[in-house]
Amino acid sequence: MAGDSEQTLQNHQQPNGGEPFLIGVSGGTASGKSSVCAKIVQLLGQNEVDYRQKQVVILSQDSFYRVLTAEQKAKALKGQFNFDHPDAFDNELIFKTLKDITAGKTVQIPVYDFVTHSRKEETVTIYPADVVLFEGILAFYSQEVRDLFQMKLFVDTDADTRLSRRVLRDISERGRDLEQILSQYITFVKPAFEEFCLPGSVSGKRAERPSSTTLYPSIRPSVSGLLLPPST
């Protein structure tokens, strides 16, 4: 585990008496960021049907891809647009949204369509929560966004595993063909990971596997104040 300067939660107040606790989760493409977030939700008791259940929200950086121009969309449909570059994201909207969340405001989250490479008309409403997890390949790239997180995790998964997962995901969920996936990976994904994503690993604890046996001990000191007490 790499060092981190996250705030301990033992005395952290909840939204009705303070700011929500923000956790940033970063890592390469298909590294298991969503699985780590799901495991954190489970550790915080969200899988229990109980009135004491914590309110936990997961946000994805993928929701904040910029609206593409006609020229950019044409490139995207051919696999020739770099979605792994910081400029591909609406970073101003990300920062504003997270700031509004820390202020206890209700926010609207865009819905991105990976098949058409465009934002859908509808949005997702996110209400104030106890804990907010924000995951993305470049979650730690922006200093102002990074500084909003009280806890940071970097999901460390080997490149071969990430590539195989990406191939399976993009074929089954996003209608891509193998040649386009591999070309995009070599041209954009791998270089962007090394230049923009990997440097962020020094900002957070390493989460090598999204399992309770490895993840829980590493984050327990920071989230102990959020864990549900035993039922009486």
mmCIF file of C-alpha atoms in Angstrom:
data_model
loop_
_atom_site.group_PDB
_atom_site.id
_atom_site.type_symbol
_atom_site.label_atom_id
_atom_site.label_comp_id
_atom_site.label_asym_id
_atom_site.label_seq_id
_atom_site.Cartn_x
_atom_site.Cartn_y
_atom_site.Cartn_z
ATOM 1 C CA MET A 1 0.000 0.000 0.000
ATOM 2 C CA ALA A 2 1.269 3.453 -0.909
ATOM 3 C CA GLY A 3 0.975 6.247 1.605
ATOM 4 C CA ASP A 4 -1.977 8.587 1.725
ATOM 5 C CA SER A 5 -3.096 11.599 3.723
ATOM 6 C CA GLU A 6 -6.765 10.757 3.937
ATOM 7 C CA GLN A 7 -8.911 12.008 6.784
ATOM 8 C CA THR A 8 -9.901 9.454 9.409
ATOM 9 C CA LEU A 9 -13.624 8.906 9.741
ATOM 10 C CA GLN A 10 -13.887 8.085 13.431
ATOM 11 C CA ASN A 11 -15.173 11.563 14.188
ATOM 12 C CA HIS A 12 -16.503 12.440 10.751
ATOM 13 C CA GLN A 13 -20.044 13.796 10.762
ATOM 14 C CA GLN A 14 -22.760 12.772 8.334
ATOM 15 C CA PRO A 15 -24.636 15.058 5.888
ATOM 16 C CA ASN A 16 -27.177 16.129 8.480
ATOM 17 C CA GLY A 17 -24.328 17.547 10.533
ATOM 18 C CA GLY A 18 -21.478 18.043 8.056
ATOM 19 C CA GLU A 19 -20.028 17.248 4.668
ATOM 20 C CA PRO A 20 -20.258 13.813 3.059
ATOM 21 C CA PHE A 21 -17.082 11.735 2.977
ATOM 22 C CA LEU A 22 -15.567 11.632 -0.533
ATOM 23 C CA ILE A 23 -13.516 8.639 -1.667
ATOM 24 C CA GLY A 24 -11.614 8.747 -4.953
ATOM 25 C CA VAL A 25 -10.883 5.478 -6.766
ATOM 26 C CA SER A 26 -8.495 5.491 -9.725
ATOM 27 C CA GLY A 27 -6.673 2.919 -11.844
ATOM 28 C CA GLY A 28 -6.171 1.866 -15.434
ATOM 29 C CA THR A 29 -8.888 0.814 -17.835
ATOM 30 C CA ALA A 30 -10.747 -2.322 -16.673
ATOM 31 C CA SER A 31 -8.589 -2.516 -13.538
ATOM 32 C CA GLY A 32 -11.535 -3.289 -11.274
ATOM 33 C CA LYS A 33 -12.422 0.183 -10.003
ATOM 34 C CA SER A 34 -16.155 -0.532 -10.051
ATOM 35 C CA SER A 35 -15.582 -3.791 -8.171
ATOM 36 C CA VAL A 36 -13.600 -1.971 -5.496
ATOM 37 C CA CYS A 37 -16.397 0.585 -5.145
ATOM 38 C CA ALA A 38 -18.961 -2.213 -4.845
ATOM 39 C CA LYS A 39 -16.845 -3.881 -2.162
ATOM 40 C CA ILE A 40 -16.618 -0.621 -0.207
ATOM 41 C CA VAL A 41 -20.404 -0.277 -0.423
ATOM 42 C CA GLN A 42 -20.696 -3.808 0.929
ATOM 43 C CA LEU A 43 -18.233 -3.101 3.742
ATOM 44 C CA LEU A 44 -20.250 -0.053 4.746
ATOM 45 C CA GLY A 45 -23.359 -2.170 5.122
ATOM 46 C CA GLN A 46 -25.258 -1.176 1.999
ATOM 47 C CA ASN A 47 -26.075 -4.814 1.346
ATOM 48 C CA GLU A 48 -28.124 -4.935 4.547
ATOM 49 C CA VAL A 49 -31.815 -4.060 4.550
ATOM 50 C CA ASP A 50 -31.815 -1.929 7.657
ATOM 51 C CA TYR A 51 -33.062 1.504 8.681
ATOM 52 C CA ARG A 52 -29.530 2.276 9.855
ATOM 53 C CA GLN A 53 -28.205 1.738 6.347
ATOM 54 C CA LYS A 54 -25.591 4.262 5.210
ATOM 55 C CA GLN A 55 -26.368 6.367 2.166
ATOM 56 C CA VAL A 56 -23.563 5.657 -0.298
ATOM 57 C CA VAL A 57 -23.377 6.950 -3.877
ATOM 58 C CA ILE A 58 -21.023 5.805 -6.649
ATOM 59 C CA LEU A 59 -20.204 8.251 -9.443
ATOM 60 C CA SER A 60 -18.184 7.396 -12.554
ATOM 61 C CA GLN A 61 -15.878 9.763 -14.379
ATOM 62 C CA ASP A 62 -17.178 8.129 -17.575
ATOM 63 C CA SER A 63 -20.427 10.046 -17.097
ATOM 64 C CA PHE A 64 -18.533 13.287 -17.638
ATOM 65 C CA TYR A 65 -17.132 12.806 -21.130
ATOM 66 C CA ARG A 66 -17.390 16.026 -23.112
ATOM 67 C CA VAL A 67 -19.977 16.509 -25.828
ATOM 68 C CA LEU A 68 -18.115 15.798 -29.069
ATOM 69 C CA THR A 69 -18.179 17.888 -32.199
ATOM 70 C CA ALA A 70 -19.328 16.220 -35.420
ATOM 71 C CA GLU A 71 -15.707 15.784 -36.476
ATOM 72 C CA GLN A 72 -14.701 14.288 -33.125
ATOM 73 C CA LYS A 73 -17.676 11.920 -33.138
ATOM 74 C CA ALA A 74 -16.735 10.702 -36.624
ATOM 75 C CA LYS A 75 -13.244 9.912 -35.323
ATOM 76 C CA ALA A 76 -14.688 8.221 -32.240
ATOM 77 C CA LEU A 77 -16.845 5.907 -34.330
ATOM 78 C CA LYS A 78 -13.667 4.802 -36.137
ATOM 79 C CA GLY A 79 -11.758 4.336 -32.874
ATOM 80 C CA GLN A 80 -9.563 7.329 -33.659
ATOM 81 C CA PHE A 81 -10.505 9.646 -30.785
ATOM 82 C CA ASN A 82 -8.502 9.642 -27.549
ATOM 83 C CA PHE A 83 -10.993 9.084 -24.720
ATOM 84 C CA ASP A 84 -8.140 8.547 -22.253
ATOM 85 C CA HIS A 85 -6.754 12.079 -22.496
ATOM 86 C CA PRO A 86 -7.673 14.568 -19.731
ATOM 87 C CA ASP A 87 -9.220 16.891 -22.328
ATOM 88 C CA ALA A 88 -11.805 14.219 -23.188
ATOM 89 C CA PHE A 89 -13.525 14.910 -19.871
ATOM 90 C CA ASP A 90 -15.603 17.885 -18.775
ATOM 91 C CA ASN A 91 -13.291 18.597 -15.860
ATOM 92 C CA GLU A 92 -15.028 21.840 -14.941
ATOM 93 C CA LEU A 93 -18.325 19.985 -14.548
ATOM 94 C CA ILE A 94 -16.656 17.245 -12.517
ATOM 95 C CA PHE A 95 -15.228 19.763 -10.070
ATOM 96 C CA LYS A 96 -18.469 21.739 -9.815
ATOM 97 C CA THR A 97 -20.500 18.573 -9.274
ATOM 98 C CA LEU A 98 -18.229 17.281 -6.517
ATOM 99 C CA LYS A 99 -18.151 20.711 -4.863
ATOM 100 C CA ASP A 100 -21.946 20.834 -4.914
ATOM 101 C CA ILE A 101 -22.046 17.347 -3.413
ATOM 102 C CA THR A 102 -19.738 18.378 -0.575
ATOM 103 C CA ALA A 103 -22.101 21.297 0.048
ATOM 104 C CA GLY A 104 -24.970 18.855 0.465
ATOM 105 C CA LYS A 105 -26.717 19.825 -2.751
ATOM 106 C CA THR A 106 -28.751 17.604 -5.063
ATOM 107 C CA VAL A 107 -26.970 17.267 -8.425
ATOM 108 C CA GLN A 108 -27.746 16.059 -11.940
ATOM 109 C CA ILE A 109 -25.308 13.584 -13.499
ATOM 110 C CA PRO A 110 -25.027 13.213 -17.295
ATOM 111 C CA VAL A 111 -25.634 9.814 -18.902
ATOM 112 C CA TYR A 112 -23.079 8.887 -21.564
ATOM 113 C CA ASP A 113 -23.832 6.482 -24.429
ATOM 114 C CA PHE A 114 -20.685 4.542 -25.347
ATOM 115 C CA VAL A 115 -22.237 3.134 -28.510
ATOM 116 C CA THR A 116 -23.109 6.495 -30.092
ATOM 117 C CA HIS A 117 -20.402 8.466 -28.243
ATOM 118 C CA SER A 118 -22.844 11.099 -27.042
ATOM 119 C CA ARG A 119 -24.695 12.264 -23.946
ATOM 120 C CA LYS A 120 -28.255 11.121 -23.579
ATOM 121 C CA GLU A 121 -30.980 13.678 -22.949
ATOM 122 C CA GLU A 122 -31.839 12.290 -19.536
ATOM 123 C CA THR A 123 -29.753 12.803 -16.396
ATOM 124 C CA VAL A 124 -29.472 10.945 -13.100
ATOM 125 C CA THR A 125 -30.454 12.777 -9.918
ATOM 126 C CA ILE A 126 -28.076 12.296 -7.001
ATOM 127 C CA TYR A 127 -29.283 13.301 -3.552
ATOM 128 C CA PRO A 128 -27.089 14.109 -0.516
ATOM 129 C CA ALA A 129 -25.364 11.029 0.891
ATOM 130 C CA ASP A 130 -23.127 9.954 3.761
ATOM 131 C CA VAL A 131 -20.384 8.678 1.468
ATOM 132 C CA VAL A 132 -19.647 9.466 -2.183
ATOM 133 C CA LEU A 133 -17.270 7.334 -4.250
ATOM 134 C CA PHE A 134 -15.899 8.832 -7.469
ATOM 135 C CA GLU A 135 -14.133 6.374 -9.768
ATOM 136 C CA GLY A 136 -12.298 6.913 -13.026
ATOM 137 C CA ILE A 137 -9.062 6.431 -14.915
ATOM 138 C CA LEU A 138 -8.105 10.064 -14.311
ATOM 139 C CA ALA A 139 -9.843 10.648 -10.993
ATOM 140 C CA PHE A 140 -6.544 11.882 -9.517
ATOM 141 C CA TYR A 141 -5.288 13.871 -12.517
ATOM 142 C CA SER A 142 -6.718 17.270 -11.546
ATOM 143 C CA GLN A 143 -5.189 18.740 -8.399
ATOM 144 C CA GLU A 144 -8.371 20.608 -7.459
ATOM 145 C CA VAL A 145 -10.469 17.455 -7.815
ATOM 146 C CA ARG A 146 -7.877 15.307 -6.032
ATOM 147 C CA ASP A 147 -7.882 17.685 -3.080
ATOM 148 C CA LEU A 148 -11.615 17.099 -2.552
ATOM 149 C CA PHE A 149 -11.107 13.434 -1.632
ATOM 150 C CA GLN A 150 -10.681 12.541 2.026
ATOM 151 C CA MET A 151 -9.525 9.087 0.954
ATOM 152 C CA LYS A 152 -7.863 7.891 -2.255
ATOM 153 C CA LEU A 153 -7.459 4.345 -3.604
ATOM 154 C CA PHE A 154 -5.516 3.282 -6.692
ATOM 155 C CA VAL A 155 -6.530 -0.115 -8.099
ATOM 156 C CA ASP A 156 -3.312 -1.837 -9.148
ATOM 157 C CA THR A 157 -3.972 -4.540 -11.770
ATOM 158 C CA ASP A 158 -1.448 -5.940 -14.260
ATOM 159 C CA ALA A 159 -1.661 -4.765 -17.866
ATOM 160 C CA ASP A 160 -2.495 -8.166 -19.394
ATOM 161 C CA THR A 161 -5.491 -8.598 -17.110
ATOM 162 C CA ARG A 162 -6.722 -5.086 -17.832
ATOM 163 C CA LEU A 163 -6.409 -5.535 -21.596
ATOM 164 C CA SER A 164 -8.235 -8.877 -21.627
ATOM 165 C CA ARG A 165 -11.056 -7.420 -19.537
ATOM 166 C CA ARG A 166 -11.299 -4.402 -21.830
ATOM 167 C CA VAL A 167 -11.513 -6.583 -24.939
ATOM 168 C CA LEU A 168 -14.339 -8.671 -23.482
ATOM 169 C CA ARG A 169 -16.201 -5.603 -22.204
ATOM 170 C CA ASP A 170 -15.926 -3.531 -25.369
ATOM 171 C CA ILE A 171 -17.033 -6.395 -27.601
ATOM 172 C CA SER A 172 -19.998 -7.456 -25.466
ATOM 173 C CA GLU A 173 -21.176 -4.075 -24.139
ATOM 174 C CA ARG A 174 -20.030 -1.453 -26.619
ATOM 175 C CA GLY A 175 -20.236 -3.173 -29.993
ATOM 176 C CA ARG A 176 -16.542 -2.807 -30.858
ATOM 177 C CA ASP A 177 -14.488 -5.217 -32.942
ATOM 178 C CA LEU A 178 -11.174 -6.689 -31.811
ATOM 179 C CA GLU A 179 -9.022 -4.844 -34.348
ATOM 180 C CA GLN A 180 -10.438 -1.471 -33.308
ATOM 181 C CA ILE A 181 -10.039 -2.270 -29.607
ATOM 182 C CA LEU A 182 -6.386 -3.285 -29.940
ATOM 183 C CA SER A 183 -5.552 -0.345 -32.206
ATOM 184 C CA GLN A 184 -7.150 2.080 -29.760
ATOM 185 C CA TYR A 185 -5.349 0.448 -26.838
ATOM 186 C CA ILE A 186 -1.908 0.711 -28.447
ATOM 187 C CA THR A 187 -2.455 4.211 -29.852
ATOM 188 C CA PHE A 188 -4.289 5.905 -26.993
ATOM 189 C CA VAL A 189 -5.037 3.801 -23.912
ATOM 190 C CA LYS A 190 -1.589 2.482 -22.974
ATOM 191 C CA PRO A 191 0.304 5.767 -23.568
ATOM 192 C CA ALA A 192 -2.348 7.754 -21.673
ATOM 193 C CA PHE A 193 -2.204 5.314 -18.755
ATOM 194 C CA GLU A 194 1.538 5.769 -18.456
ATOM 195 C CA GLU A 195 1.447 9.559 -18.851
ATOM 196 C CA PHE A 196 -1.719 10.606 -17.036
ATOM 197 C CA CYS A 197 -3.086 7.755 -14.901
ATOM 198 C CA LEU A 198 -0.088 5.940 -13.418
ATOM 199 C CA PRO A 199 1.467 9.061 -11.837
ATOM 200 C CA GLY A 200 -1.720 9.343 -9.775
ATOM 201 C CA SER A 201 -0.934 6.024 -8.101
ATOM 202 C CA VAL A 202 1.386 7.832 -5.694
ATOM 203 C CA SER A 203 -1.623 9.805 -4.435
ATOM 204 C CA GLY A 204 -3.554 6.861 -3.058
ATOM 205 C CA LYS A 205 -3.436 3.579 -1.231
ATOM 206 C CA ARG A 206 -2.959 0.559 -3.491
ATOM 207 C CA ALA A 207 -5.889 -1.829 -3.756
ATOM 208 C CA GLU A 208 -4.463 -4.851 -5.530
ATOM 209 C CA ARG A 209 -7.581 -7.010 -5.346
ATOM 210 C CA PRO A 210 -11.181 -5.964 -4.667
ATOM 211 C CA SER A 211 -11.670 -8.625 -1.988
ATOM 212 C CA SER A 212 -12.739 -8.127 1.595
ATOM 213 C CA THR A 213 -9.626 -9.884 2.909
ATOM 214 C CA THR A 214 -7.225 -7.435 1.243
ATOM 215 C CA LEU A 215 -9.271 -4.254 0.916
ATOM 216 C CA TYR A 216 -10.941 -4.076 4.323
ATOM 217 C CA PRO A 217 -7.784 -4.081 6.510
ATOM 218 C CA SER A 218 -6.245 -1.295 4.434
ATOM 219 C CA ILE A 219 -9.190 1.079 4.638
ATOM 220 C CA ARG A 220 -10.637 0.160 8.043
ATOM 221 C CA PRO A 221 -8.714 2.841 9.999
ATOM 222 C CA SER A 222 -10.208 5.474 7.708
ATOM 223 C CA VAL A 223 -13.791 4.223 7.490
ATOM 224 C CA SER A 224 -14.292 2.853 10.998
ATOM 225 C CA GLY A 225 -16.567 5.758 11.867
ATOM 226 C CA LEU A 226 -18.904 4.842 9.019
ATOM 227 C CA LEU A 227 -19.269 1.141 9.759
ATOM 228 C CA LEU A 228 -22.687 0.101 10.974
ATOM 229 C CA PRO A 229 -22.914 -0.931 14.631
ATOM 230 C CA PRO A 230 -24.087 -4.474 15.351
ATOM 231 C CA SER A 231 -27.856 -4.957 15.380
ATOM 232 C CA THR A 232 -29.383 -5.146 18.846
#
